[in-house]
PDB file of C-alpha atoms in Angstrom:
ATOM      1  CA  UNK A   1      20.039  -4.729   0.440  1.00  0.00           C
ATOM      2  CA  UNK A   2      19.737  -8.273  -0.842  1.00  0.00           C
ATOM      3  CA  UNK A   3      16.482 -10.222  -0.802  1.00  0.00           C
ATOM      4  CA  UNK A   4      16.845 -13.929  -1.273  1.00  0.00           C
ATOM      5  CA  UNK A   5      14.514 -15.212  -4.008  1.00  0.00           C
ATOM      6  CA  UNK A   6      13.331 -18.011  -1.719  1.00  0.00           C
ATOM      7  CA  UNK A   7      11.953 -15.622   0.888  1.00  0.00           C
ATOM      8  CA  UNK A   8       8.380 -16.722   1.474  1.00  0.00           C
ATOM      9  CA  UNK A   9       5.244 -14.773   0.659  1.00  0.00           C
ATOM     10  CA  UNK A  10       2.850 -13.867   3.419  1.00  0.00           C
ATOM     11  CA  UNK A  11       0.379 -16.204   5.045  1.00  0.00           C
ATOM     12  CA  UNK A  12      -2.581 -16.994   2.811  1.00  0.00           C
ATOM     13  CA  UNK A  13      -5.052 -16.405   5.663  1.00  0.00           C
ATOM     14  CA  UNK A  14      -4.445 -12.656   5.520  1.00  0.00           C
ATOM     15  CA  UNK A  15      -2.609 -12.458   8.856  1.00  0.00           C
ATOM     16  CA  UNK A  16       0.523 -11.013   7.222  1.00  0.00           C
ATOM     17  CA  UNK A  17       1.352  -8.738   4.317  1.00  0.00           C
ATOM     18  CA  UNK A  18       4.701  -8.309   2.581  1.00  0.00           C
ATOM     19  CA  UNK A  19       4.908  -5.270   0.309  1.00  0.00           C
ATOM     20  CA  UNK A  20       7.801  -3.819  -1.664  1.00  0.00           C
ATOM     21  CA  UNK A  21       8.746  -0.447  -3.122  1.00  0.00           C
ATOM     22  CA  UNK A  22      10.858  -0.231  -6.264  1.00  0.00           C
ATOM     23  CA  UNK A  23      12.113   2.428  -8.630  1.00  0.00           C
ATOM     24  CA  UNK A  24      15.060   4.387  -9.919  1.00  0.00           C
ATOM     25  CA  UNK A  25      17.445   6.500  -7.879  1.00  0.00           C
ATOM     26  CA  UNK A  26      15.819   9.757  -6.747  1.00  0.00           C
ATOM     27  CA  UNK A  27      12.331   8.562  -7.656  1.00  0.00           C
ATOM     28  CA  UNK A  28      11.089   9.052  -4.107  1.00  0.00           C
ATOM     29  CA  UNK A  29      11.036   5.303  -3.448  1.00  0.00           C
ATOM     30  CA  UNK A  30      12.570   5.475   0.023  1.00  0.00           C
ATOM     31  CA  UNK A  31      10.412   8.470   0.908  1.00  0.00           C
ATOM     32  CA  UNK A  32       7.220   6.591   0.048  1.00  0.00           C
ATOM     33  CA  UNK A  33       8.376   3.411   1.796  1.00  0.00           C
ATOM     34  CA  UNK A  34       9.195   5.484   4.880  1.00  0.00           C
ATOM     35  CA  UNK A  35       5.801   7.203   4.904  1.00  0.00           C
ATOM     36  CA  UNK A  36       3.970   3.889   4.555  1.00  0.00           C
ATOM     37  CA  UNK A  37       6.050   2.138   7.212  1.00  0.00           C
ATOM     38  CA  UNK A  38       5.616   5.058   9.601  1.00  0.00           C
ATOM     39  CA  UNK A  39       1.835   5.024   9.163  1.00  0.00           C
ATOM     40  CA  UNK A  40       1.733   1.273   9.679  1.00  0.00           C
ATOM     41  CA  UNK A  41       3.794   1.574  12.847  1.00  0.00           C
ATOM     42  CA  UNK A  42       1.042   3.775  14.276  1.00  0.00           C
ATOM     43  CA  UNK A  43      -1.495   1.025  13.603  1.00  0.00           C
ATOM     44  CA  UNK A  44       0.187  -2.311  14.049  1.00  0.00           C
ATOM     45  CA  UNK A  45       3.413  -4.350  13.933  1.00  0.00           C
ATOM     46  CA  UNK A  46       5.751  -3.674  11.012  1.00  0.00           C
ATOM     47  CA  UNK A  47       9.192  -4.896   9.969  1.00  0.00           C
ATOM     48  CA  UNK A  48      11.158  -2.578   7.693  1.00  0.00           C
ATOM     49  CA  UNK A  49      13.858  -3.776   5.299  1.00  0.00           C
ATOM     50  CA  UNK A  50      16.157  -1.497   3.330  1.00  0.00           C
ATOM     51  CA  UNK A  51      16.924   2.212   3.513  1.00  0.00           C
ATOM     52  CA  UNK A  52      13.545   3.124   5.006  1.00  0.00           C
ATOM     53  CA  UNK A  53      14.694   1.275   8.120  1.00  0.00           C
ATOM     54  CA  UNK A  54      16.914   4.262   8.912  1.00  0.00           C
ATOM     55  CA  UNK A  55      13.748   6.305   9.469  1.00  0.00           C
ATOM     56  CA  UNK A  56      11.348   3.711  10.891  1.00  0.00           C
ATOM     57  CA  UNK A  57      12.796   1.114  13.233  1.00  0.00           C
ATOM     58  CA  UNK A  58      12.659  -2.440  11.972  1.00  0.00           C
ATOM     59  CA  UNK A  59      10.336  -4.568  14.089  1.00  0.00           C
ATOM     60  CA  UNK A  60       8.570  -1.337  15.053  1.00  0.00           C
ATOM     61  CA  UNK A  61       5.539  -1.727  17.293  1.00  0.00           C
ATOM     62  CA  UNK A  62       4.307   1.487  18.894  1.00  0.00           C
ATOM     63  CA  UNK A  63       1.189   0.044  20.441  1.00  0.00           C
ATOM     64  CA  UNK A  64      -0.903  -3.056  20.789  1.00  0.00           C
ATOM     65  CA  UNK A  65      -0.249  -5.546  17.958  1.00  0.00           C
ATOM     66  CA  UNK A  66      -3.836  -5.380  16.700  1.00  0.00           C
ATOM     67  CA  UNK A  67      -4.355  -1.613  16.874  1.00  0.00           C
ATOM     68  CA  UNK A  68      -5.440  -1.626  13.232  1.00  0.00           C
ATOM     69  CA  UNK A  69      -8.267  -4.017  14.069  1.00  0.00           C
ATOM     70  CA  UNK A  70      -7.100  -6.471  11.401  1.00  0.00           C
ATOM     71  CA  UNK A  71      -4.283  -8.030  13.450  1.00  0.00           C
ATOM     72  CA  UNK A  72      -1.948  -8.135  10.445  1.00  0.00           C
ATOM     73  CA  UNK A  73       1.835  -8.206  10.638  1.00  0.00           C
ATOM     74  CA  UNK A  74       3.432  -6.185   7.862  1.00  0.00           C
ATOM     75  CA  UNK A  75       6.821  -6.290   6.194  1.00  0.00           C
ATOM     76  CA  UNK A  76       7.819  -3.219   4.184  1.00  0.00           C
ATOM     77  CA  UNK A  77      10.661  -3.776   1.725  1.00  0.00           C
ATOM     78  CA  UNK A  78      12.479  -0.691   0.454  1.00  0.00           C
ATOM     79  CA  UNK A  79      14.472  -2.379  -2.302  1.00  0.00           C
ATOM     80  CA  UNK A  80      17.650  -1.199  -3.970  1.00  0.00           C
ATOM     81  CA  UNK A  81      17.151   0.959  -7.057  1.00  0.00           C
ATOM     82  CA  UNK A  82      16.417  -0.529 -10.460  1.00  0.00           C
ATOM     83  CA  UNK A  83      14.534  -3.536 -11.843  1.00  0.00           C
ATOM     84  CA  UNK A  84      17.137  -6.149 -10.857  1.00  0.00           C
ATOM     85  CA  UNK A  85      16.087  -6.291  -7.172  1.00  0.00           C
ATOM     86  CA  UNK A  86      12.486  -6.525  -8.357  1.00  0.00           C
ATOM     87  CA  UNK A  87      13.391  -9.511 -10.516  1.00  0.00           C
ATOM     88  CA  UNK A  88      14.981 -11.249  -7.532  1.00  0.00           C
ATOM     89  CA  UNK A  89      12.139 -10.861  -5.061  1.00  0.00           C
ATOM     90  CA  UNK A  90       8.838 -10.143  -6.819  1.00  0.00           C
ATOM     91  CA  UNK A  91       7.655 -13.688  -6.163  1.00  0.00           C
ATOM     92  CA  UNK A  92       8.060 -13.216  -2.410  1.00  0.00           C
ATOM     93  CA  UNK A  93       5.760 -10.176  -2.258  1.00  0.00           C
ATOM     94  CA  UNK A  94       2.014  -9.827  -1.933  1.00  0.00           C
ATOM     95  CA  UNK A  95       2.024  -6.362  -3.505  1.00  0.00           C
ATOM     96  CA  UNK A  96       4.702  -4.337  -5.284  1.00  0.00           C
ATOM     97  CA  UNK A  97       4.703  -0.592  -5.891  1.00  0.00           C
ATOM     98  CA  UNK A  98       6.837   1.001  -8.590  1.00  0.00           C
ATOM     99  CA  UNK A  99       7.601   4.584  -7.600  1.00  0.00           C
ATOM    100  CA  UNK A 100       8.082   6.941 -10.543  1.00  0.00           C
ATOM    101  CA  UNK A 101       7.976  10.626 -11.376  1.00  0.00           C
ATOM    102  CA  UNK A 102       6.012  11.946 -14.370  1.00  0.00           C
ATOM    103  CA  UNK A 103       9.337  12.184 -16.211  1.00  0.00           C
ATOM    104  CA  UNK A 104      10.293   8.523 -15.663  1.00  0.00           C
ATOM    105  CA  UNK A 105       7.139   6.700 -16.752  1.00  0.00           C
ATOM    106  CA  UNK A 106       9.156   5.032 -19.500  1.00  0.00           C
ATOM    107  CA  UNK A 107      10.959   2.934 -16.867  1.00  0.00           C
ATOM    108  CA  UNK A 108       7.777   1.142 -15.798  1.00  0.00           C
ATOM    109  CA  UNK A 109       7.689  -1.361 -18.668  1.00  0.00           C
ATOM    110  CA  UNK A 110      10.781  -3.163 -17.340  1.00  0.00           C
ATOM    111  CA  UNK A 111       8.950  -3.933 -14.089  1.00  0.00           C
ATOM    112  CA  UNK A 112       5.784  -4.959 -15.925  1.00  0.00           C
ATOM    113  CA  UNK A 113       7.712  -7.465 -18.029  1.00  0.00           C
ATOM    114  CA  UNK A 114       9.283  -9.028 -14.956  1.00  0.00           C
ATOM    115  CA  UNK A 115       5.940  -9.179 -13.121  1.00  0.00           C
ATOM    116  CA  UNK A 116       4.332 -11.218 -15.898  1.00  0.00           C
ATOM    117  CA  UNK A 117       3.635 -14.709 -14.633  1.00  0.00           C
ATOM    118  CA  UNK A 118       3.611 -13.790 -10.944  1.00  0.00           C
ATOM    119  CA  UNK A 119       0.583 -13.423  -8.674  1.00  0.00           C
ATOM    120  CA  UNK A 120       2.017 -10.301  -7.069  1.00  0.00           C
ATOM    121  CA  UNK A 121      -0.209  -7.234  -7.476  1.00  0.00           C
ATOM    122  CA  UNK A 122       1.628  -4.360  -9.174  1.00  0.00           C
ATOM    123  CA  UNK A 123       0.760  -0.666  -8.768  1.00  0.00           C
ATOM    124  CA  UNK A 124       2.320   2.699  -9.516  1.00  0.00           C
ATOM    125  CA  UNK A 125       2.947   5.544  -7.109  1.00  0.00           C
ATOM    126  CA  UNK A 126       3.681   8.832  -8.848  1.00  0.00           C
ATOM    127  CA  UNK A 127       5.790  11.337  -6.936  1.00  0.00           C
ATOM    128  CA  UNK A 128       6.606  14.980  -7.676  1.00  0.00           C
ATOM    129  CA  UNK A 129       3.211  15.335  -9.303  1.00  0.00           C
ATOM    130  CA  UNK A 130       2.028  18.678 -10.639  1.00  0.00           C
ATOM    131  CA  UNK A 131      -1.447  19.587 -11.790  1.00  0.00           C
ATOM    132  CA  UNK A 132      -0.067  19.856 -15.324  1.00  0.00           C
ATOM    133  CA  UNK A 133       0.880  16.152 -15.201  1.00  0.00           C
ATOM    134  CA  UNK A 134      -2.615  14.793 -14.568  1.00  0.00           C
ATOM    135  CA  UNK A 135      -3.526  14.237 -18.224  1.00  0.00           C
ATOM    136  CA  UNK A 136      -0.169  12.573 -18.877  1.00  0.00           C
ATOM    137  CA  UNK A 137      -0.710  10.132 -16.023  1.00  0.00           C
ATOM    138  CA  UNK A 138      -4.339   9.523 -16.956  1.00  0.00           C
ATOM    139  CA  UNK A 139      -3.316   8.589 -20.505  1.00  0.00           C
ATOM    140  CA  UNK A 140      -0.471   6.324 -19.398  1.00  0.00           C
ATOM    141  CA  UNK A 141      -0.960   2.687 -20.389  1.00  0.00           C
ATOM    142  CA  UNK A 142       0.461   0.764 -17.466  1.00  0.00           C
ATOM    143  CA  UNK A 143      -0.287  -0.503 -13.960  1.00  0.00           C
ATOM    144  CA  UNK A 144      -3.011   1.223 -11.997  1.00  0.00           C
ATOM    145  CA  UNK A 145      -1.907   4.257 -10.006  1.00  0.00           C
ATOM    146  CA  UNK A 146      -2.330   3.621  -6.289  1.00  0.00           C
ATOM    147  CA  UNK A 147      -1.639   7.221  -5.284  1.00  0.00           C
ATOM    148  CA  UNK A 148      -0.090  10.527  -6.273  1.00  0.00           C
ATOM    149  CA  UNK A 149       2.349  12.476  -4.115  1.00  0.00           C
ATOM    150  CA  UNK A 150       2.380  16.094  -5.219  1.00  0.00           C
ATOM    151  CA  UNK A 151       5.587  18.067  -5.506  1.00  0.00           C
ATOM    152  CA  UNK A 152       6.441  19.662  -2.186  1.00  0.00           C
ATOM    153  CA  UNK A 153       9.889  20.992  -1.312  1.00  0.00           C
ATOM    154  CA  UNK A 154       9.267  20.152   2.348  1.00  0.00           C
ATOM    155  CA  UNK A 155       9.319  16.407   1.607  1.00  0.00           C
ATOM    156  CA  UNK A 156      12.919  16.057   0.330  1.00  0.00           C
ATOM    157  CA  UNK A 157      14.024  18.665   2.857  1.00  0.00           C
ATOM    158  CA  UNK A 158      12.717  16.502   5.706  1.00  0.00           C
ATOM    159  CA  UNK A 159      14.355  13.359   4.324  1.00  0.00           C
ATOM    160  CA  UNK A 160      17.691  15.145   3.961  1.00  0.00           C
ATOM    161  CA  UNK A 161      17.394  16.142   7.618  1.00  0.00           C
ATOM    162  CA  UNK A 162      16.750  12.482   8.548  1.00  0.00           C
ATOM    163  CA  UNK A 163      13.178  13.320   9.478  1.00  0.00           C
ATOM    164  CA  UNK A 164       9.958  11.649   8.352  1.00  0.00           C
ATOM    165  CA  UNK A 165       7.957  14.036   6.143  1.00  0.00           C
ATOM    166  CA  UNK A 166       4.445  15.031   7.099  1.00  0.00           C
ATOM    167  CA  UNK A 167       1.822  13.867   4.622  1.00  0.00           C
ATOM    168  CA  UNK A 168      -1.924  13.569   4.995  1.00  0.00           C
ATOM    169  CA  UNK A 169      -2.868  10.164   6.426  1.00  0.00           C
ATOM    170  CA  UNK A 170      -5.439   9.604   3.684  1.00  0.00           C
ATOM    171  CA  UNK A 171      -2.753   9.779   1.009  1.00  0.00           C
ATOM    172  CA  UNK A 172      -0.627   7.148   2.736  1.00  0.00           C
ATOM    173  CA  UNK A 173      -3.563   4.907   3.615  1.00  0.00           C
ATOM    174  CA  UNK A 174      -4.592   4.699  -0.037  1.00  0.00           C
ATOM    175  CA  UNK A 175      -1.425   2.651  -0.554  1.00  0.00           C
ATOM    176  CA  UNK A 176      -2.366   0.311   2.289  1.00  0.00           C
ATOM    177  CA  UNK A 177      -5.869  -0.196   0.887  1.00  0.00           C
ATOM    178  CA  UNK A 178      -4.449  -1.448  -2.411  1.00  0.00           C
ATOM    179  CA  UNK A 179      -1.976  -3.685  -0.593  1.00  0.00           C
ATOM    180  CA  UNK A 180      -4.717  -5.263   1.498  1.00  0.00           C
ATOM    181  CA  UNK A 181      -7.388  -5.772  -1.156  1.00  0.00           C
ATOM    182  CA  UNK A 182      -7.653  -3.781  -4.400  1.00  0.00           C
ATOM    183  CA  UNK A 183     -11.036  -5.238  -5.406  1.00  0.00           C
ATOM    184  CA  UNK A 184     -14.120  -3.504  -4.029  1.00  0.00           C
ATOM    185  CA  UNK A 185     -17.333  -5.348  -3.127  1.00  0.00           C
ATOM    186  CA  UNK A 186     -20.752  -4.352  -1.861  1.00  0.00           C
ATOM    187  CA  UNK A 187     -21.230  -5.106   1.872  1.00  0.00           C
ATOM    188  CA  UNK A 188     -23.381  -8.240   1.491  1.00  0.00           C
ATOM    189  CA  UNK A 189     -21.175  -9.658  -1.266  1.00  0.00           C
ATOM    190  CA  UNK A 190     -18.086  -8.969   0.844  1.00  0.00           C
ATOM    191  CA  UNK A 191     -19.550 -10.780   3.835  1.00  0.00           C
ATOM    192  CA  UNK A 192     -20.509 -13.730   1.626  1.00  0.00           C
ATOM    193  CA  UNK A 193     -16.964 -13.838   0.220  1.00  0.00           C
ATOM    194  CA  UNK A 194     -15.494 -14.069   3.717  1.00  0.00           C
ATOM    195  CA  UNK A 195     -18.036 -16.614   4.929  1.00  0.00           C
ATOM    196  CA  UNK A 196     -17.429 -18.813   1.887  1.00  0.00           C
ATOM    197  CA  UNK A 197     -13.639 -18.299   2.225  1.00  0.00           C
ATOM    198  CA  UNK A 198     -13.386 -16.992  -1.323  1.00  0.00           C
ATOM    199  CA  UNK A 199     -11.474 -13.977   0.025  1.00  0.00           C
ATOM    200  CA  UNK A 200      -9.198 -13.675   3.029  1.00  0.00           C
ATOM    201  CA  UNK A 201      -9.626  -9.876   3.060  1.00  0.00           C
ATOM    202  CA  UNK A 202     -12.483  -7.810   1.629  1.00  0.00           C
ATOM    203  CA  UNK A 203     -12.785  -4.114   0.808  1.00  0.00           C
ATOM    204  CA  UNK A 204     -16.013  -2.083   0.974  1.00  0.00           C
ATOM    205  CA  UNK A 205     -16.218   1.574  -0.078  1.00  0.00           C
ATOM    206  CA  UNK A 206     -18.213   3.763   2.327  1.00  0.00           C
ATOM    207  CA  UNK A 207     -19.594   7.240   1.755  1.00  0.00           C
ATOM    208  CA  UNK A 208     -19.094   8.510   5.313  1.00  0.00           C
ATOM    209  CA  UNK A 209     -18.072   7.412   8.788  1.00  0.00           C
ATOM    210  CA  UNK A 210     -21.656   6.590   9.758  1.00  0.00           C
ATOM    211  CA  UNK A 211     -21.903   4.028   6.969  1.00  0.00           C
ATOM    212  CA  UNK A 212     -18.434   2.769   7.882  1.00  0.00           C
ATOM    213  CA  UNK A 213     -19.571   2.083  11.453  1.00  0.00           C
ATOM    214  CA  UNK A 214     -22.627   0.189  10.210  1.00  0.00           C
ATOM    215  CA  UNK A 215     -20.565  -1.946   7.821  1.00  0.00           C
ATOM    216  CA  UNK A 216     -17.951  -2.637  10.486  1.00  0.00           C
ATOM    217  CA  UNK A 217     -20.691  -3.723  12.903  1.00  0.00           C
ATOM    218  CA  UNK A 218     -22.048  -6.122  10.280  1.00  0.00           C
ATOM    219  CA  UNK A 219     -18.671  -7.808   9.873  1.00  0.00           C
ATOM    220  CA  UNK A 220     -17.865  -7.811  13.582  1.00  0.00           C
ATOM    221  CA  UNK A 221     -21.240  -9.339  14.470  1.00  0.00           C
ATOM    222  CA  UNK A 222     -20.334 -12.174  12.101  1.00  0.00           C
ATOM    223  CA  UNK A 223     -17.042 -12.666  13.950  1.00  0.00           C
ATOM    224  CA  UNK A 224     -14.672 -10.930  11.536  1.00  0.00           C
ATOM    225  CA  UNK A 225     -11.922  -8.364  12.153  1.00  0.00           C
ATOM    226  CA  UNK A 226     -12.363  -4.868  10.720  1.00  0.00           C
ATOM    227  CA  UNK A 227     -10.549  -1.577  10.192  1.00  0.00           C
ATOM    228  CA  UNK A 228     -11.401   1.762   8.616  1.00  0.00           C
ATOM    229  CA  UNK A 229      -9.060   3.465   6.146  1.00  0.00           C
ATOM    230  CA  UNK A 230      -9.523   6.963   4.768  1.00  0.00           C
ATOM    231  CA  UNK A 231      -8.878   7.782   1.118  1.00  0.00           C
ATOM    232  CA  UNK A 232      -8.648  10.697  -1.301  1.00  0.00           C
ATOM    233  CA  UNK A 233     -11.322   9.400  -3.677  1.00  0.00           C
ATOM    234  CA  UNK A 234     -13.893  11.845  -5.021  1.00  0.00           C
ATOM    235  CA  UNK A 235     -17.152   9.993  -4.463  1.00  0.00           C
ATOM    236  CA  UNK A 236     -16.646   8.275  -1.114  1.00  0.00           C
ATOM    237  CA  UNK A 237     -14.971   8.964   2.206  1.00  0.00           C
ATOM    238  CA  UNK A 238     -13.083   5.761   2.921  1.00  0.00           C
ATOM    239  CA  UNK A 239     -12.979   1.985   3.014  1.00  0.00           C
ATOM    240  CA  UNK A 240     -13.849  -0.730   5.486  1.00  0.00           C
ATOM    241  CA  UNK A 241     -11.457  -3.666   5.323  1.00  0.00           C
ATOM    242  CA  UNK A 242     -12.406  -6.944   6.963  1.00  0.00           C
ATOM    243  CA  UNK A 243     -10.845 -10.360   7.303  1.00  0.00           C
ATOM    244  CA  UNK A 244     -11.445 -13.681   8.982  1.00  0.00           C
ATOM    245  CA  UNK A 245      -9.803 -13.985  12.429  1.00  0.00           C
TER     246      UNK A 245
END
């Protein structure tokens, strides 16, 4: 799959997001891109480019366009393997995810070098994780890890059968949170950032669904769009994302 280097980045008002998944052959790149695109298709409108399009229809829209509450149109790019496709299209992406296994962390530096000088946010997704790998990943000096996908024989088995694997929604949504807005703010500061147009999208951590509802009401009463995303974090239950309409 070729991506022309002049492909445009998403709208600066937050109404669109273009994210890409990169990595070596057999890193789990297409699996992760498929899982993310499939979850997005349950929420909103998504276009899928690359091999993941064989699992999730391009231009997929399973419901109302603003089911997520944020009314964002997404493009998910499942790029060809290796750093060369990343070099060609990194400037056209809002967020890029390098998919690696614990055994291929040494490949990440090539993507980091290319990303230097671009505004694109860069994160890692580690697949085939085992408990024994946690210290290795924690000590790794590289981009922040957006999420882990633990080793599970059912995942490659599903992909080989041309089926979308089953993975907990919270694991997949952690990737979307980073793509939307990696920086966390307190509720009042987040509202101020939207009102002053310093941020097009804001991210507030919430301890439980009750707090999430209260924060969402605050944003919605001020005329902003909101959505709740679950996460696997230890000290809070999820995130409220909000943006200007």
